[in-house]
Coordinates of C-alpha atoms in Angstrom, one line a residue:
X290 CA -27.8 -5.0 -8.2
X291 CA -25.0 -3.8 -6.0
X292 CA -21.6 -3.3 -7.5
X293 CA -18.2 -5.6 -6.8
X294 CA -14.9 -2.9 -7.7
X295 CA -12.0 -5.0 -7.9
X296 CA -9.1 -2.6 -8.1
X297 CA -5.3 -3.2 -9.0
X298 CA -2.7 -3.4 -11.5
X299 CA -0.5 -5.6 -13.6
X300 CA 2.6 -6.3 -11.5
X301 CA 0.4 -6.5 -8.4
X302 CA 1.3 -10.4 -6.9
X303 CA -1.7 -10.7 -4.7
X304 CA -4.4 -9.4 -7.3
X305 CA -3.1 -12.0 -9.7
X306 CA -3.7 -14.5 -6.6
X307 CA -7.2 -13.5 -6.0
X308 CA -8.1 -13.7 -9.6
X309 CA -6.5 -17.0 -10.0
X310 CA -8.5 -17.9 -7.1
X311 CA -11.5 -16.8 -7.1
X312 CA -12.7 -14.7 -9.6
X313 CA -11.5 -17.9 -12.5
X314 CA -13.7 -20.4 -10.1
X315 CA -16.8 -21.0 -12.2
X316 CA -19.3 -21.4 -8.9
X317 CA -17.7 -18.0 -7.4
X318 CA -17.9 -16.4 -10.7
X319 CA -22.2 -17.9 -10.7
X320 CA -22.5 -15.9 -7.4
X321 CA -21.0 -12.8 -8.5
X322 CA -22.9 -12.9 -11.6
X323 CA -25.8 -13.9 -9.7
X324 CA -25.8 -10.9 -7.2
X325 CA -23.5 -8.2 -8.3
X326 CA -22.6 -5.9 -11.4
X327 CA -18.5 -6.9 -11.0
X328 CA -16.2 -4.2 -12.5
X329 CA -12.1 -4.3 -12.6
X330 CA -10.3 -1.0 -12.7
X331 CA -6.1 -0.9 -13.4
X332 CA -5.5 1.7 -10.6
X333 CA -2.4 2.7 -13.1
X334 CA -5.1 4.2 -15.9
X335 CA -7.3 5.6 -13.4
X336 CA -5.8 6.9 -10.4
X337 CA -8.4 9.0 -9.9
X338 CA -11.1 6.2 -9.1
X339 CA -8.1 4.0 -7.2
X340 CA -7.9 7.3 -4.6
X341 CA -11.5 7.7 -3.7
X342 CA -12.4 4.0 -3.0
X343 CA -8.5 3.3 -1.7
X344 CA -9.8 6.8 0.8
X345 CA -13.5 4.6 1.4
X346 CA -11.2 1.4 2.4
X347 CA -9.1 2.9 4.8
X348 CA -12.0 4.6 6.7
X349 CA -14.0 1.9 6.9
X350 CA -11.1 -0.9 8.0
X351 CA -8.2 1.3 9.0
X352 CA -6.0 0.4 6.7
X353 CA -5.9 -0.6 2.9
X354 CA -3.5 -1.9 -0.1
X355 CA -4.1 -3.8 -3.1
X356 CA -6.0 -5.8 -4.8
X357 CA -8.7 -3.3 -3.6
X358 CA -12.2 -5.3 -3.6
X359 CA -14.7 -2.6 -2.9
X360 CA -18.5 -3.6 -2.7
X361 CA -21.5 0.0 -4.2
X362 CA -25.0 0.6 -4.2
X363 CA -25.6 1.1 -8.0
X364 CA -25.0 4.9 -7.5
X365 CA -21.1 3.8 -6.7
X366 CA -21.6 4.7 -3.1
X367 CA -19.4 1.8 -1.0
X368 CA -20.5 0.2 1.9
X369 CA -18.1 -2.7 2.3
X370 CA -14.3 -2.7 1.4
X371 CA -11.7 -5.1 1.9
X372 CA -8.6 -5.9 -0.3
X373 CA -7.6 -9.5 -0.8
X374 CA -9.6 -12.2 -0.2
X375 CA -8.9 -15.8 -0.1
X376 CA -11.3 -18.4 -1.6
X377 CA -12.0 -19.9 1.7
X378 CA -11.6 -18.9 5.4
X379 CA -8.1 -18.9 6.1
X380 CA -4.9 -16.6 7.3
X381 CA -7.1 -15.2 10.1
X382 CA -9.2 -13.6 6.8
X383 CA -12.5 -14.8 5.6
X384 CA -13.2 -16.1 2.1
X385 CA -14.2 -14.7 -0.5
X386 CA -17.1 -16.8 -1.0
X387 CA -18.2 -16.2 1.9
X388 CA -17.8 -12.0 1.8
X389 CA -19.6 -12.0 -1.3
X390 CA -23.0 -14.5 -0.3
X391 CA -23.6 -13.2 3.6
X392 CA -23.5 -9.4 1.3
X393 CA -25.9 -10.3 -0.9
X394 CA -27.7 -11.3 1.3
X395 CA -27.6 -8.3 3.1
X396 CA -28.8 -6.5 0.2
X397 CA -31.1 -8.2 -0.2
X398 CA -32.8 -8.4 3.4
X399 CA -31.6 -4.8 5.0
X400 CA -30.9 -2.7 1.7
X401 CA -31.9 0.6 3.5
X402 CA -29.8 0.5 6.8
X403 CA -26.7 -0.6 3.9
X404 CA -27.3 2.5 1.9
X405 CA -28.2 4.7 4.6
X406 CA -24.1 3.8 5.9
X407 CA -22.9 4.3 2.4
X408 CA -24.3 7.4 2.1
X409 CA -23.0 8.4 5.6
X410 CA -19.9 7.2 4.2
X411 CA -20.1 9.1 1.0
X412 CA -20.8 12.0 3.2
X413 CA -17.9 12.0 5.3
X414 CA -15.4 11.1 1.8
X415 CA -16.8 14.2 0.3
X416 CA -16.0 16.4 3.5
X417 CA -12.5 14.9 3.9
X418 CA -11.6 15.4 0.2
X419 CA -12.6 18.9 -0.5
X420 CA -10.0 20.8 1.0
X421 CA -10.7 23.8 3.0
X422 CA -8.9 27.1 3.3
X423 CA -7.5 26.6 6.9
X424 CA -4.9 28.2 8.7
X425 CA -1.7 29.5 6.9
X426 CA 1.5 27.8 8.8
X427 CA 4.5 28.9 7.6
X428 CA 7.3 26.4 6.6
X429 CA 10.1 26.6 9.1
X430 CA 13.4 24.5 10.4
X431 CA 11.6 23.0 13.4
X432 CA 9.6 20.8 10.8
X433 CA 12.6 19.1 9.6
X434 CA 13.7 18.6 13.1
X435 CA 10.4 17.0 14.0
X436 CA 10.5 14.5 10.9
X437 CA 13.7 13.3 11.5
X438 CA 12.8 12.6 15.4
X439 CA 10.0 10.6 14.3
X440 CA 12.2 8.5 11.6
X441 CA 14.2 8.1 14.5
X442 CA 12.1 6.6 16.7
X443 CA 11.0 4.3 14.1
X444 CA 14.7 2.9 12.4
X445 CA 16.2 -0.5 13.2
X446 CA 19.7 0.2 14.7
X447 CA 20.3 -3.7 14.2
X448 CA 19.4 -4.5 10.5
X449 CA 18.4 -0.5 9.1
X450 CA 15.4 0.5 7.6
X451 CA 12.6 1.2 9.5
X452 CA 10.2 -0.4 11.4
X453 CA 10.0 -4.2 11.9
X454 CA 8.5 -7.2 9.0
X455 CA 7.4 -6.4 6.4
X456 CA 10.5 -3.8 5.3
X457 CA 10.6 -1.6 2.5
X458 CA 13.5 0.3 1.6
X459 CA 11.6 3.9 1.8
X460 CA 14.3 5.6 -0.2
X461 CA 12.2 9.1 0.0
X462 CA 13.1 9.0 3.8
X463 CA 17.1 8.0 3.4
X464 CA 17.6 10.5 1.1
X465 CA 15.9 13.7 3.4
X466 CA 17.5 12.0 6.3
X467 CA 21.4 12.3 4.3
X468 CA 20.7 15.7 2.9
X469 CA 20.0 16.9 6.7
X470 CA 23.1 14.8 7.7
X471 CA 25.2 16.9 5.5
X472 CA 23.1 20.1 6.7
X473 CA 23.6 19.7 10.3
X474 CA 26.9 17.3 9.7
X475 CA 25.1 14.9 12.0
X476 CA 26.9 11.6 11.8
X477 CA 24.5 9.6 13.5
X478 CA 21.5 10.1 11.2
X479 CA 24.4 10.0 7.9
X480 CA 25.3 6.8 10.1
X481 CA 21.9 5.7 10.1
X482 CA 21.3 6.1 6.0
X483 CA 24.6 4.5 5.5
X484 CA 23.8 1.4 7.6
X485 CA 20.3 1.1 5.7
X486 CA 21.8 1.1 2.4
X487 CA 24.4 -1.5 3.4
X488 CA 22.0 -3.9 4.9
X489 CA 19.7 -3.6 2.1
X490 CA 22.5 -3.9 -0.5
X491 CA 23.9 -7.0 1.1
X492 CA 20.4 -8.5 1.7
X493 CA 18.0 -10.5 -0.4
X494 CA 16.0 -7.3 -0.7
X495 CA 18.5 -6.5 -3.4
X496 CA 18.6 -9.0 -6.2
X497 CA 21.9 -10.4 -6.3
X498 CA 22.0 -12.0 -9.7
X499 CA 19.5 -9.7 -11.9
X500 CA 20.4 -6.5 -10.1
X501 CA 17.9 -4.1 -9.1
X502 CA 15.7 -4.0 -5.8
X503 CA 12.4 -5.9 -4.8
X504 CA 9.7 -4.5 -3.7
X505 CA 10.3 -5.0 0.2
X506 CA 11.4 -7.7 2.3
X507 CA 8.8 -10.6 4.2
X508 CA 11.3 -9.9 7.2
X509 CA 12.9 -7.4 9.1
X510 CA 16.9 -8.4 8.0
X511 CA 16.2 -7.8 4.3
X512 CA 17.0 -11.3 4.3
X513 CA 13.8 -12.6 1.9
X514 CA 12.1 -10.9 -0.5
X515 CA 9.0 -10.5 -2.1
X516 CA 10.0 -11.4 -5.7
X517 CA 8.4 -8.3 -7.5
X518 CA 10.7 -5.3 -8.7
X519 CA 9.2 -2.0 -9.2
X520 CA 10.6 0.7 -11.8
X521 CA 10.1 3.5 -9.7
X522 CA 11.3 2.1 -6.2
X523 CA 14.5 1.3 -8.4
X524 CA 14.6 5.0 -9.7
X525 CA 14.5 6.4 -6.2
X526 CA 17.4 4.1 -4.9
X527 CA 19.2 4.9 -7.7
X528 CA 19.1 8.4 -6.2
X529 CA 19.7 7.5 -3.3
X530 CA 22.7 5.5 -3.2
X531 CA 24.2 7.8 -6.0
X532 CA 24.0 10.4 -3.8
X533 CA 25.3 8.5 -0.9
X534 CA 28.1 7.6 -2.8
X535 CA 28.8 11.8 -4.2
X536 CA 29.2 12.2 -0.4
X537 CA 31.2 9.1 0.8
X538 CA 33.1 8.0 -2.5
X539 CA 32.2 4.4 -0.8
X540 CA 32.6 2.5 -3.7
X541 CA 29.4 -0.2 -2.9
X542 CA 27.3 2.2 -3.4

């Protein structure tokens, strides 16, 4: 039998979704039993098997996130990814039920040209993950120049942030971008960080009540959130804003 992966963890909203959905449905649950060997993996004890199939995802579909659902050949090679599923057809996405009968079927009726692209697959994964001694570049200012254009180009000058819905706060990037606005004393990128961590603290991002951050906001003006707080997102803002506040002395922060 081929193998369903289904990988995620415990604060994950949308893995909790599917498996309320779908994997607690007793005739979905018949057909995976049916047709697959169906294995869950907490991406948070094993990191390690999260990167290589979260790797396989994103080559196959371009893009990736959680809950992972990966589909093997018994020797773990994939040769269908996705991440969440609904139970049915729906959200432009099609259901799970669906996914997991047309592939067993597949399996079942054109095995060889499935593990023949798994293996192709498996191929490429090894290639891309075994690092190669390349060409030694050394580290210089022009770098820092060139990631700072490119955050740039990508911030909201009207609500902060970057980029449009869905928003997360991406406090790595605010705090580089402050440290080179002290550098440089470029107001305009400190300008920048300071408008993000305004918007964001005056926003639903921010939970107004219980304190702390959620995980990102559904829109692009922080307004509503999606109701999940993450310790180390919180640790990083912390940073953040405390060091936004050792250069301003603005006392919201």
């Amino acid at each position: 039998k081929p193998i369903f992966l289904s990988i995620g963890y415990s604060t994950c909203h949308w893995c909790h979704v599917m498996a309320h959905e779908s994997f607690e449905d007793e005739e979905v649950a018949r057909l995976m039993n049916e047709a697959f060997v169906s294995i869950k993996v907490d991406r948070e004890q094993r990191p390690d098997i999260d990167q290589i199939y979260m790797t396989a995802a994103q080559a196959m579909t371009g893009s990736g996130g959680w809950p992972l659902s990966v589909f093997l050949t018994p020797d773990l090679k994939p040769f269908f990814a996705g991440t969440y599923f609904p139970p049915d057809n729906r959200y432009g996405r099609p259901g799970f039920m669906h996914v997991i009968t047309e592939l067993a079927k597949s399996y079942r009726t054109e095995r060889e040209g499935l593990e023949e692209m798994a293996n192709r697959l498996t191929d490429a994964l090894k290639s891309h993950m075994t690092p190669e001694k390349g060409e030694e570049i050394p580290l210089e200012p022009k770098m820092l120049e060139t990631a700072i254009r490119a955050l740039i180009n990508n911030y909201d000058p009207v609500n902060g942030g970057f980029g449009a819905a869905p928003k997360f706060p991406h406090p790595t990037e605010l705090s580089f971008m402050l440290r080179y606005a002290i550098t440089k004393i470029n107001d305009t990128i400190q300008g920048a960080v300071e408008k993000s961590l305004q918007k964001m603290a005056y926003g639903g991002v921010y939970d107004q009540f219980g304190g702390g951050f959620h995980r990102y906001s559904v829109d692009a003006q922080w307004l509503v959130p999606h109701f999940e707080k993450m310790l180390y997102d919180n640790a990083l803002l912390a940073i953040v804003y405390g060091e936004a506040h050792q250069i301003t002395q603005h006392p919201l922060y």
